[in-house]
Amino acid sequence: MNTLNRRKFLSSSALLATSSLITVTANAAAKDPMPAKWDEEADIIVVGSGFAGLAAAAEAKNANAGNVIVLEKMRAPGGNSVINGGIFAVPGSPAQVKLGIKDSPELLASDMIAAGLGYGYPEKIKAMTEEALPTYEWTVKELGVQYNDKVGQEGGHSVPRHVLLIHLSFNGL
């Protein structure tokens, strides 16, 4: 059995997904100069290949929005999302339900506000926490993401609530 750390897995998965889904434009190497002439055209340009950028590109492609290009400043796709290691805080996830863990968007919001020492924007925190479970479900249904059936607990969280991405396929997009 091959072993692969999460960072390498996510980086490889993002590269594989973007190559089959969309065109990724990035600097190939630090020594490569910027092109003297940029003449590529696209219907949709997404800046950044992190979770949000790839989600936007996937939705644009699913909506038949035309030619979608993702621009990434780093040599490898994934952005800061690669750093998170594939964990996703999801109140009410199937794994939590299976384990009998009581959680809610409101509890996650309370934890986030406390951990952020009250500096967060409550309306943005509320929107994010309320959309966590629907977003989780979207990644499973639309992107073919598979998560483990366990939950973990990071600092600042009052209950175990994060799931871990174990497989990303993009369902042949």
mmCIF file of C-alpha atoms in Angstrom:
data_model
loop_
_atom_site.group_PDB
_atom_site.id
_atom_site.type_symbol
_atom_site.label_atom_id
_atom_site.label_comp_id
_atom_site.label_asym_id
_atom_site.label_seq_id
_atom_site.Cartn_x
_atom_site.Cartn_y
_atom_site.Cartn_z
ATOM 1 C CA MET A 1 0.000 0.000 0.000
ATOM 2 C CA ASN A 2 1.371 3.387 -0.946
ATOM 3 C CA THR A 3 1.541 6.011 1.758
ATOM 4 C CA LEU A 4 1.019 9.645 0.954
ATOM 5 C CA ASN A 5 0.898 12.570 3.352
ATOM 6 C CA ARG A 6 -2.139 14.838 3.226
ATOM 7 C CA ARG A 7 -0.292 17.886 1.912
ATOM 8 C CA LYS A 8 1.137 15.924 -1.018
ATOM 9 C CA PHE A 9 -2.247 14.262 -1.581
ATOM 10 C CA LEU A 10 -4.116 17.572 -1.642
ATOM 11 C CA SER A 11 -1.524 19.173 -3.858
ATOM 12 C CA SER A 12 -1.611 16.224 -6.266
ATOM 13 C CA SER A 13 -5.406 16.045 -6.156
ATOM 14 C CA ALA A 14 -5.757 19.734 -6.889
ATOM 15 C CA LEU A 15 -3.369 19.423 -9.821
ATOM 16 C CA LEU A 16 -5.184 16.381 -11.190
ATOM 17 C CA ALA A 17 -8.591 17.974 -10.700
ATOM 18 C CA THR A 18 -7.655 21.228 -12.350
ATOM 19 C CA SER A 19 -6.014 19.514 -15.290
ATOM 20 C CA SER A 20 -9.171 17.546 -16.022
ATOM 21 C CA LEU A 21 -11.581 20.354 -15.174
ATOM 22 C CA ILE A 22 -10.022 23.596 -16.257
ATOM 23 C CA THR A 23 -6.866 25.167 -17.568
ATOM 24 C CA VAL A 24 -4.455 26.260 -14.859
ATOM 25 C CA THR A 25 -2.143 29.108 -15.700
ATOM 26 C CA ALA A 26 0.807 29.465 -13.335
ATOM 27 C CA ASN A 27 4.502 30.247 -13.327
ATOM 28 C CA ALA A 28 6.202 26.956 -14.185
ATOM 29 C CA ALA A 29 9.458 27.855 -12.501
ATOM 30 C CA ALA A 30 10.937 30.869 -10.787
ATOM 31 C CA LYS A 31 13.484 31.280 -13.591
ATOM 32 C CA ASP A 32 10.791 31.397 -16.292
ATOM 33 C CA PRO A 33 10.188 35.001 -17.336
ATOM 34 C CA MET A 34 6.682 36.339 -17.743
ATOM 35 C CA PRO A 35 5.519 36.115 -21.337
ATOM 36 C CA ALA A 36 6.169 39.220 -23.394
ATOM 37 C CA LYS A 37 2.698 38.943 -24.892
ATOM 38 C CA TRP A 38 -0.426 37.634 -23.187
ATOM 39 C CA ASP A 39 -3.018 36.807 -25.820
ATOM 40 C CA GLU A 40 -5.077 34.067 -24.221
ATOM 41 C CA GLU A 41 -8.812 34.671 -23.909
ATOM 42 C CA ALA A 42 -11.342 33.167 -21.527
ATOM 43 C CA ASP A 43 -15.005 33.542 -20.713
ATOM 44 C CA ILE A 44 -14.387 33.143 -16.977
ATOM 45 C CA ILE A 45 -11.164 33.900 -15.093
ATOM 46 C CA VAL A 46 -10.835 32.643 -11.530
ATOM 47 C CA VAL A 47 -7.972 34.057 -9.457
ATOM 48 C CA GLY A 48 -6.551 31.514 -7.017
ATOM 49 C CA SER A 49 -6.626 27.728 -6.980
ATOM 50 C CA GLY A 50 -7.558 27.199 -3.345
ATOM 51 C CA PHE A 51 -10.828 25.643 -2.213
ATOM 52 C CA ALA A 52 -12.906 28.721 -3.077
ATOM 53 C CA GLY A 53 -11.278 29.249 -6.473
ATOM 54 C CA LEU A 54 -11.662 25.634 -7.527
ATOM 55 C CA ALA A 55 -15.256 25.584 -6.276
ATOM 56 C CA ALA A 56 -16.011 28.690 -8.347
ATOM 57 C CA ALA A 57 -14.348 27.146 -11.401
ATOM 58 C CA ALA A 58 -16.273 23.880 -10.941
ATOM 59 C CA GLU A 59 -19.575 25.748 -10.699
ATOM 60 C CA ALA A 60 -18.754 27.839 -13.778
ATOM 61 C CA LYS A 61 -17.872 24.705 -15.722
ATOM 62 C CA ASN A 62 -21.054 22.935 -14.520
ATOM 63 C CA ALA A 63 -23.072 25.948 -15.652
ATOM 64 C CA ASN A 64 -21.500 25.694 -19.126
ATOM 65 C CA ALA A 65 -20.125 29.201 -18.696
ATOM 66 C CA GLY A 66 -17.556 28.642 -21.431
ATOM 67 C CA ASN A 67 -13.799 28.538 -21.238
ATOM 68 C CA VAL A 68 -12.717 28.729 -17.586
ATOM 69 C CA ILE A 69 -9.148 29.584 -16.614
ATOM 70 C CA VAL A 70 -7.724 29.519 -13.103
ATOM 71 C CA LEU A 71 -4.783 31.833 -12.457
ATOM 72 C CA GLU A 72 -2.458 30.905 -9.597
ATOM 73 C CA LYS A 73 0.544 32.909 -8.422
ATOM 74 C CA MET A 74 2.323 29.931 -6.886
ATOM 75 C CA ARG A 75 4.134 27.203 -8.817
ATOM 76 C CA ALA A 76 1.744 24.537 -7.573
ATOM 77 C CA PRO A 77 -2.048 24.798 -7.296
ATOM 78 C CA GLY A 78 -3.870 24.711 -4.003
ATOM 79 C CA GLY A 79 -3.148 28.088 -2.454
ATOM 80 C CA ASN A 80 -3.442 28.354 1.313
ATOM 81 C CA SER A 81 -6.010 25.546 1.223
ATOM 82 C CA VAL A 82 -3.164 23.054 0.886
ATOM 83 C CA ILE A 83 -1.912 24.134 4.308
ATOM 84 C CA ASN A 84 -5.127 23.177 6.105
ATOM 85 C CA GLY A 85 -4.464 19.492 5.511
ATOM 86 C CA GLY A 86 -7.945 18.638 4.254
ATOM 87 C CA ILE A 87 -9.936 19.255 7.425
ATOM 88 C CA PHE A 88 -13.360 20.873 7.291
ATOM 89 C CA ALA A 89 -15.400 21.993 10.324
ATOM 90 C CA VAL A 90 -18.936 20.791 9.631
ATOM 91 C CA PRO A 91 -21.582 21.063 12.355
ATOM 92 C CA GLY A 92 -24.172 18.317 11.835
ATOM 93 C CA SER A 93 -21.993 16.181 9.557
ATOM 94 C CA PRO A 94 -23.014 12.551 9.030
ATOM 95 C CA ALA A 95 -19.972 11.522 11.095
ATOM 96 C CA GLN A 96 -21.151 13.648 14.035
ATOM 97 C CA VAL A 97 -24.686 12.291 13.736
ATOM 98 C CA LYS A 98 -23.370 8.718 13.637
ATOM 99 C CA LEU A 99 -21.330 9.343 16.798
ATOM 100 C CA GLY A 100 -24.163 11.172 18.596
ATOM 101 C CA ILE A 101 -22.288 14.471 18.822
ATOM 102 C CA LYS A 102 -24.619 17.408 19.348
ATOM 103 C CA ASP A 103 -23.523 20.421 17.323
ATOM 104 C CA SER A 104 -25.048 23.315 15.427
ATOM 105 C CA PRO A 105 -24.087 26.279 13.261
ATOM 106 C CA GLU A 106 -24.815 28.501 16.265
ATOM 107 C CA LEU A 107 -22.360 26.586 18.481
ATOM 108 C CA LEU A 108 -19.666 26.735 15.798
ATOM 109 C CA ALA A 109 -20.285 30.497 15.428
ATOM 110 C CA SER A 110 -19.977 30.941 19.193
ATOM 111 C CA ASP A 111 -16.694 28.998 19.190
ATOM 112 C CA MET A 112 -15.347 31.068 16.304
ATOM 113 C CA ILE A 113 -16.264 34.380 17.940
ATOM 114 C CA ALA A 114 -14.643 33.286 21.219
ATOM 115 C CA ALA A 115 -11.485 31.976 19.509
ATOM 116 C CA GLY A 116 -11.251 35.203 17.505
ATOM 117 C CA LEU A 117 -11.562 37.280 20.677
ATOM 118 C CA GLY A 118 -14.662 38.970 19.274
ATOM 119 C CA TYR A 119 -12.836 40.469 16.293
ATOM 120 C CA GLY A 120 -14.793 38.526 13.655
ATOM 121 C CA TYR A 121 -17.699 39.821 11.637
ATOM 122 C CA PRO A 122 -20.786 38.138 13.159
ATOM 123 C CA GLU A 123 -22.823 38.276 9.934
ATOM 124 C CA LYS A 124 -20.007 36.603 7.958
ATOM 125 C CA ILE A 125 -19.440 34.009 10.670
ATOM 126 C CA LYS A 126 -23.171 33.256 10.714
ATOM 127 C CA ALA A 127 -23.255 32.838 6.919
ATOM 128 C CA MET A 128 -20.190 30.572 6.947
ATOM 129 C CA THR A 129 -21.442 28.364 9.762
ATOM 130 C CA GLU A 130 -24.928 28.031 8.254
ATOM 131 C CA GLU A 131 -23.459 27.043 4.883
ATOM 132 C CA ALA A 132 -20.898 24.532 6.222
ATOM 133 C CA LEU A 133 -23.189 21.477 6.025
ATOM 134 C CA PRO A 134 -24.713 22.390 2.619
ATOM 135 C CA THR A 135 -21.189 23.004 1.315
ATOM 136 C CA TYR A 136 -20.040 19.638 2.677
ATOM 137 C CA GLU A 137 -22.998 17.978 0.923
ATOM 138 C CA TRP A 138 -22.174 19.843 -2.328
ATOM 139 C CA THR A 139 -18.569 18.633 -2.263
ATOM 140 C CA VAL A 140 -19.762 15.045 -1.827
ATOM 141 C CA LYS A 141 -22.526 15.170 -4.448
ATOM 142 C CA GLU A 142 -21.007 17.438 -7.086
ATOM 143 C CA LEU A 143 -17.276 16.904 -6.691
ATOM 144 C CA GLY A 144 -17.163 13.308 -5.491
ATOM 145 C CA VAL A 145 -15.222 14.222 -2.356
ATOM 146 C CA GLN A 146 -15.011 11.489 0.240
ATOM 147 C CA TYR A 147 -14.420 12.248 3.911
ATOM 148 C CA ASN A 148 -13.439 9.863 6.671
ATOM 149 C CA ASP A 149 -16.131 8.684 9.078
ATOM 150 C CA LYS A 150 -14.412 10.145 12.133
ATOM 151 C CA VAL A 151 -14.424 13.643 13.557
ATOM 152 C CA GLY A 152 -11.566 15.559 15.114
ATOM 153 C CA GLN A 153 -11.410 18.459 17.485
ATOM 154 C CA GLU A 154 -9.111 21.403 16.938
ATOM 155 C CA GLY A 155 -8.265 24.040 19.533
ATOM 156 C CA GLY A 156 -11.044 26.531 20.099
ATOM 157 C CA HIS A 157 -13.803 24.059 19.214
ATOM 158 C CA SER A 158 -16.092 22.987 22.052
ATOM 159 C CA VAL A 159 -16.998 19.676 20.373
ATOM 160 C CA PRO A 160 -15.313 17.378 17.835
ATOM 161 C CA ARG A 161 -16.542 18.606 14.437
ATOM 162 C CA HIS A 162 -13.931 18.476 11.711
ATOM 163 C CA VAL A 163 -13.985 15.813 9.043
ATOM 164 C CA LEU A 164 -10.962 14.878 6.957
ATOM 165 C CA LEU A 165 -10.930 14.758 3.183
ATOM 166 C CA ILE A 166 -9.686 11.345 2.053
ATOM 167 C CA HIS A 167 -10.484 11.328 -1.677
ATOM 168 C CA LEU A 168 -11.165 13.935 -4.350
ATOM 169 C CA SER A 169 -12.308 12.856 -7.788
ATOM 170 C CA PHE A 170 -14.341 15.755 -9.278
ATOM 171 C CA ASN A 171 -16.722 13.121 -10.694
ATOM 172 C CA GLY A 172 -15.156 13.297 -14.144
ATOM 173 C CA LEU A 173 -15.751 17.020 -14.662
#
